[in-house]
mmCIF file of C-alpha atoms in Angstrom:
data_model
loop_
_atom_site.group_PDB
_atom_site.id
_atom_site.type_symbol
_atom_site.label_atom_id
_atom_site.label_comp_id
_atom_site.label_asym_id
_atom_site.label_seq_id
_atom_site.Cartn_x
_atom_site.Cartn_y
_atom_site.Cartn_z
ATOM 1 C CA MET A 54 61.500 -46.717 185.909
ATOM 2 C CA ASN A 55 62.866 -43.880 188.011
ATOM 3 C CA GLY A 56 63.390 -41.832 184.834
ATOM 4 C CA VAL A 57 64.946 -44.692 182.809
ATOM 5 C CA PRO A 58 62.914 -46.481 180.075
ATOM 6 C CA VAL A 59 62.787 -50.255 180.736
ATOM 7 C CA GLN A 60 61.170 -53.407 179.339
ATOM 8 C CA SER A 61 60.844 -55.564 182.481
ATOM 9 C CA VAL A 62 62.380 -55.018 185.896
ATOM 10 C CA PRO A 63 61.359 -56.182 189.377
ATOM 11 C CA LEU A 64 59.785 -53.308 191.334
ATOM 12 C CA ARG A 65 61.015 -52.212 194.745
ATOM 13 C CA ASP A 66 59.104 -50.262 197.345
ATOM 14 C CA GLY A 67 59.121 -46.558 196.399
ATOM 15 C CA ASP A 68 59.993 -47.006 192.692
ATOM 16 C CA ALA A 69 58.432 -44.382 190.389
ATOM 17 C CA LEU A 70 56.820 -45.567 187.139
ATOM 18 C CA GLN A 71 55.990 -43.223 184.278
ATOM 19 C CA ILE A 72 53.373 -44.409 181.797
ATOM 20 C CA GLY A 73 52.702 -41.697 179.255
ATOM 21 C CA ARG A 74 51.906 -38.559 181.231
ATOM 22 C CA PHE A 75 51.090 -40.474 184.417
ATOM 23 C CA VAL A 76 53.627 -41.055 187.191
ATOM 24 C CA LEU A 77 52.856 -43.867 189.636
ATOM 25 C CA GLN A 78 54.714 -44.772 192.792
ATOM 26 C CA PHE A 79 54.940 -48.464 193.686
ATOM 27 C CA ARG A 80 54.311 -49.215 197.375
ATOM 28 C CA LEU A 81 54.334 -52.585 199.110
ATOM 29 C CA LYS A 82 51.642 -53.346 201.681
ATOM 30 C CA ALA A 83 52.804 -52.640 205.224
ATOM 31 C CA GLY A 84 54.854 -55.570 206.521
ATOM 32 C CA GLN A 85 55.021 -57.233 203.090
ATOM 33 C CA GLY A 86 58.219 -58.138 201.335
ATOM 34 C CA VAL A 87 58.772 -59.450 197.852
ATOM 35 C CA ARG A 88 60.436 -62.849 197.678
ATOM 36 C CA MET A 89 62.279 -63.363 194.425
ATOM 37 C CA PRO A 90 62.853 -66.949 193.272
ATOM 38 C CA VAL A 91 66.392 -68.113 193.931
ATOM 39 C CA ASP A 92 67.201 -68.635 190.250
ATOM 40 C CA VAL A 93 66.166 -65.105 189.203
ATOM 41 C CA LYS A 94 68.800 -62.381 189.382
ATOM 42 C CA LYS A 95 67.812 -58.750 189.536
ATOM 43 C CA PRO A 96 69.087 -57.061 186.374
ATOM 44 C CA THR A 97 71.507 -54.189 186.667
ATOM 45 C CA GLN A 98 70.791 -50.968 184.761
ATOM 46 C CA ALA A 99 73.393 -51.988 182.187
ATOM 47 C CA ALA A 100 71.669 -55.367 181.656
ATOM 48 C CA VAL A 101 68.194 -53.920 181.012
ATOM 49 C CA SER A 102 67.314 -54.214 177.342
ATOM 50 C CA MET A 103 65.803 -51.005 176.045
ATOM 51 C CA THR A 104 63.720 -50.679 172.912
ATOM 52 C CA PRO A 105 64.935 -47.821 170.711
ATOM 53 C CA PRO A 106 62.455 -44.911 170.723
ATOM 54 C CA ASN A 107 61.721 -45.354 167.005
ATOM 55 C CA VAL A 108 60.700 -49.041 167.430
ATOM 56 C CA CYS A 109 57.290 -50.139 168.776
ATOM 57 C CA ARG A 110 57.668 -52.285 171.886
ATOM 58 C CA PHE A 111 54.504 -54.223 170.988
ATOM 59 C CA CYS A 112 54.943 -55.166 167.301
ATOM 60 C CA GLY A 113 58.673 -54.446 166.794
ATOM 61 C CA GLN A 114 58.013 -52.309 163.694
ATOM 62 C CA THR A 115 59.793 -49.008 163.042
ATOM 63 C CA LYS A 116 57.583 -46.017 163.843
ATOM 64 C CA ASP A 117 56.864 -43.351 161.205
ATOM 65 C CA ALA A 118 57.462 -39.600 161.695
ATOM 66 C CA ALA A 119 54.139 -39.273 163.568
ATOM 67 C CA GLY A 120 55.110 -42.085 165.973
ATOM 68 C CA ASN A 121 52.748 -44.651 164.408
ATOM 69 C CA CYS A 122 53.602 -48.286 163.693
ATOM 70 C CA ALA A 123 51.862 -51.362 162.285
ATOM 71 C CA CYS A 124 49.751 -51.838 165.443
ATOM 72 C CA THR A 125 48.675 -48.182 165.840
ATOM 73 C CA PRO A 126 44.918 -47.868 165.318
ATOM 74 C CA MET A 127 44.252 -45.378 162.531
ATOM 75 C CA PRO A 128 41.161 -43.175 162.524
ATOM 76 C CA SER A 129 38.792 -44.021 159.719
ATOM 77 C CA GLN A 130 38.318 -41.460 156.937
ATOM 78 C CA GLN A 131 34.671 -42.523 156.681
ATOM 79 C CA PRO A 132 31.932 -42.218 159.289
ATOM 80 C CA ALA A 133 32.378 -44.787 162.026
ATOM 81 C CA ALA A 134 30.694 -48.081 161.267
ATOM 82 C CA PRO A 135 29.700 -50.530 163.975
ATOM 83 C CA VAL A 136 32.657 -52.658 164.970
ATOM 84 C CA ALA A 137 32.096 -56.395 165.103
ATOM 85 C CA ALA A 138 32.419 -57.886 168.558
ATOM 86 C CA PRO A 139 35.597 -59.886 169.080
ATOM 87 C CA THR A 140 35.259 -63.620 168.542
ATOM 88 C CA ALA A 141 37.143 -66.451 170.167
ATOM 89 C CA GLN A 142 38.997 -67.238 166.919
ATOM 90 C CA ALA A 143 40.289 -63.658 166.472
ATOM 91 C CA THR A 144 40.888 -62.683 170.101
ATOM 92 C CA ALA A 145 44.210 -62.896 171.903
ATOM 93 C CA LEU A 146 46.100 -61.427 174.846
ATOM 94 C CA VAL A 147 49.695 -60.474 174.035
ATOM 95 C CA VAL A 148 52.067 -60.006 176.970
ATOM 96 C CA ALA A 149 53.532 -56.505 176.671
ATOM 97 C CA ASP A 150 55.412 -56.377 180.004
ATOM 98 C CA GLY A 151 56.371 -59.020 182.512
ATOM 99 C CA PRO A 152 58.268 -62.306 182.647
ATOM 100 C CA LEU A 153 56.334 -63.718 179.657
ATOM 101 C CA ALA A 154 56.805 -60.627 177.427
ATOM 102 C CA GLY A 155 56.065 -61.410 173.797
ATOM 103 C CA SER A 156 53.872 -64.436 174.556
ATOM 104 C CA ARG A 157 50.520 -64.603 172.780
ATOM 105 C CA PHE A 158 47.502 -66.336 174.332
ATOM 106 C CA VAL A 159 44.562 -67.027 172.011
ATOM 107 C CA ILE A 160 41.241 -66.918 173.850
ATOM 108 C CA GLY A 161 39.102 -69.896 172.840
ATOM 109 C CA PRO A 162 35.454 -70.759 173.457
ATOM 110 C CA THR A 163 36.041 -71.915 177.051
ATOM 111 C CA PRO A 164 36.933 -69.554 179.944
ATOM 112 C CA THR A 165 40.673 -68.865 180.234
ATOM 113 C CA GLY A 166 42.046 -68.541 183.765
ATOM 114 C CA ILE A 167 44.873 -66.183 184.691
ATOM 115 C CA GLY A 168 46.741 -66.716 187.937
ATOM 116 C CA ARG A 169 49.751 -67.941 189.875
ATOM 117 C CA ASP A 170 48.511 -71.561 190.008
ATOM 118 C CA PRO A 171 50.277 -73.595 187.280
ATOM 119 C CA SER A 172 46.945 -75.162 186.249
ATOM 120 C CA ASN A 173 45.788 -71.828 184.782
ATOM 121 C CA PRO A 174 46.007 -71.577 180.968
ATOM 122 C CA ILE A 175 47.812 -68.264 181.573
ATOM 123 C CA ALA A 176 50.058 -69.154 184.523
ATOM 124 C CA LEU A 177 52.027 -66.289 186.096
ATOM 125 C CA THR A 178 53.797 -68.582 188.561
ATOM 126 C CA LEU A 179 56.683 -66.267 189.522
ATOM 127 C CA ASP A 180 54.615 -63.178 190.386
ATOM 128 C CA ALA A 181 53.897 -62.876 194.124
ATOM 129 C CA GLN A 182 51.389 -60.060 193.386
ATOM 130 C CA VAL A 183 49.145 -62.476 191.441
ATOM 131 C CA SER A 184 46.526 -64.589 193.237
ATOM 132 C CA ARG A 185 46.302 -68.325 192.538
ATOM 133 C CA ARG A 186 43.034 -67.786 190.637
ATOM 134 C CA HIS A 187 43.363 -64.088 189.818
ATOM 135 C CA ALA A 188 41.120 -63.453 186.798
ATOM 136 C CA ARG A 189 39.392 -65.133 183.870
ATOM 137 C CA VAL A 190 38.687 -64.114 180.283
ATOM 138 C CA GLN A 191 35.801 -65.537 178.279
ATOM 139 C CA VAL A 192 33.595 -64.878 175.289
ATOM 140 C CA GLU A 193 29.939 -64.237 176.174
ATOM 141 C CA GLY A 194 27.334 -63.169 173.662
ATOM 142 C CA GLY A 195 30.027 -62.291 171.111
ATOM 143 C CA ARG A 196 31.866 -60.013 173.579
ATOM 144 C CA LEU A 197 35.191 -60.654 175.272
ATOM 145 C CA LEU A 198 34.742 -60.256 179.041
ATOM 146 C CA LEU A 199 37.339 -60.075 181.809
ATOM 147 C CA TYR A 200 36.396 -60.984 185.385
ATOM 148 C CA ASP A 201 38.443 -60.440 188.527
ATOM 149 C CA GLU A 202 38.151 -63.642 190.587
ATOM 150 C CA GLY A 203 38.343 -61.883 193.983
ATOM 151 C CA SER A 204 42.091 -61.268 193.712
ATOM 152 C CA THR A 205 43.943 -59.554 196.538
ATOM 153 C CA ASN A 206 45.790 -56.987 194.403
ATOM 154 C CA GLY A 207 43.179 -56.390 191.708
ATOM 155 C CA THR A 208 42.806 -56.658 187.963
ATOM 156 C CA PHE A 209 43.173 -53.479 185.894
ATOM 157 C CA VAL A 210 42.015 -52.434 182.417
ATOM 158 C CA ASN A 211 43.691 -49.307 181.048
ATOM 159 C CA GLY A 212 44.840 -48.441 184.587
ATOM 160 C CA VAL A 213 41.393 -48.761 186.220
ATOM 161 C CA ARG A 214 40.646 -51.532 188.744
ATOM 162 C CA ILE A 215 37.724 -53.677 187.582
ATOM 163 C CA THR A 216 35.559 -56.549 188.767
ATOM 164 C CA GLN A 217 34.065 -57.184 185.307
ATOM 165 C CA GLN A 218 34.901 -55.448 182.028
ATOM 166 C CA THR A 219 34.183 -55.878 178.319
ATOM 167 C CA LEU A 220 37.493 -55.853 176.432
ATOM 168 C CA VAL A 221 38.124 -54.325 173.019
ATOM 169 C CA PRO A 222 41.251 -54.464 170.841
ATOM 170 C CA GLY A 223 43.907 -52.092 172.176
ATOM 171 C CA ASP A 224 42.877 -52.384 175.842
ATOM 172 C CA VAL A 225 45.717 -53.020 178.298
ATOM 173 C CA VAL A 226 44.998 -55.576 181.022
ATOM 174 C CA THR A 227 47.313 -55.586 184.049
ATOM 175 C CA VAL A 228 47.560 -58.520 186.465
ATOM 176 C CA GLY A 229 50.361 -58.203 189.014
ATOM 177 C CA SER A 230 53.487 -57.087 187.148
ATOM 178 C CA THR A 231 52.241 -58.449 183.813
ATOM 179 C CA SER A 232 50.508 -56.279 181.198
ATOM 180 C CA PHE A 233 48.576 -57.757 178.289
ATOM 181 C CA ARG A 234 47.456 -55.992 175.107
ATOM 182 C CA VAL A 235 44.102 -57.132 173.736
ATOM 183 C CA GLU A 236 44.138 -58.035 170.023
#
């Protein structure tokens, strides 16, 4: 953030975020303010834990000389074969960034809600940018589908706002300040 690599930090109006070769500027809606819960302290730059550049922030493995780690998809040496659709038993969302970083949510046969309401299976209760019933993930016809539930601030897959999207392993889903990696 603002030229400094970080794991998880609250955003302020005007902060610049660099993701790969993209630079994004965070802007609050006019007249909006972000209320932080009383028991959460904003970390100082010295308190921010940074992952060393040779360690993958997703799997924690040391990267090789090419920058690959255990979770880096490798191109097949053979012609591409059809990939099996994700199933409920093998599908999960892993929190890459946000207050629940490192958490793993297995997607079962019933729809899984994501939102600020504590009754959601994936409850992002401290994120003011998340709607009470923000999004849902479910398996339909052997495919993992993500639906935006009419959220105010949107649901994003690989940086693109969606209303409905089929998910594949490696996709990054962003809801509020939380990013999930699809496994």
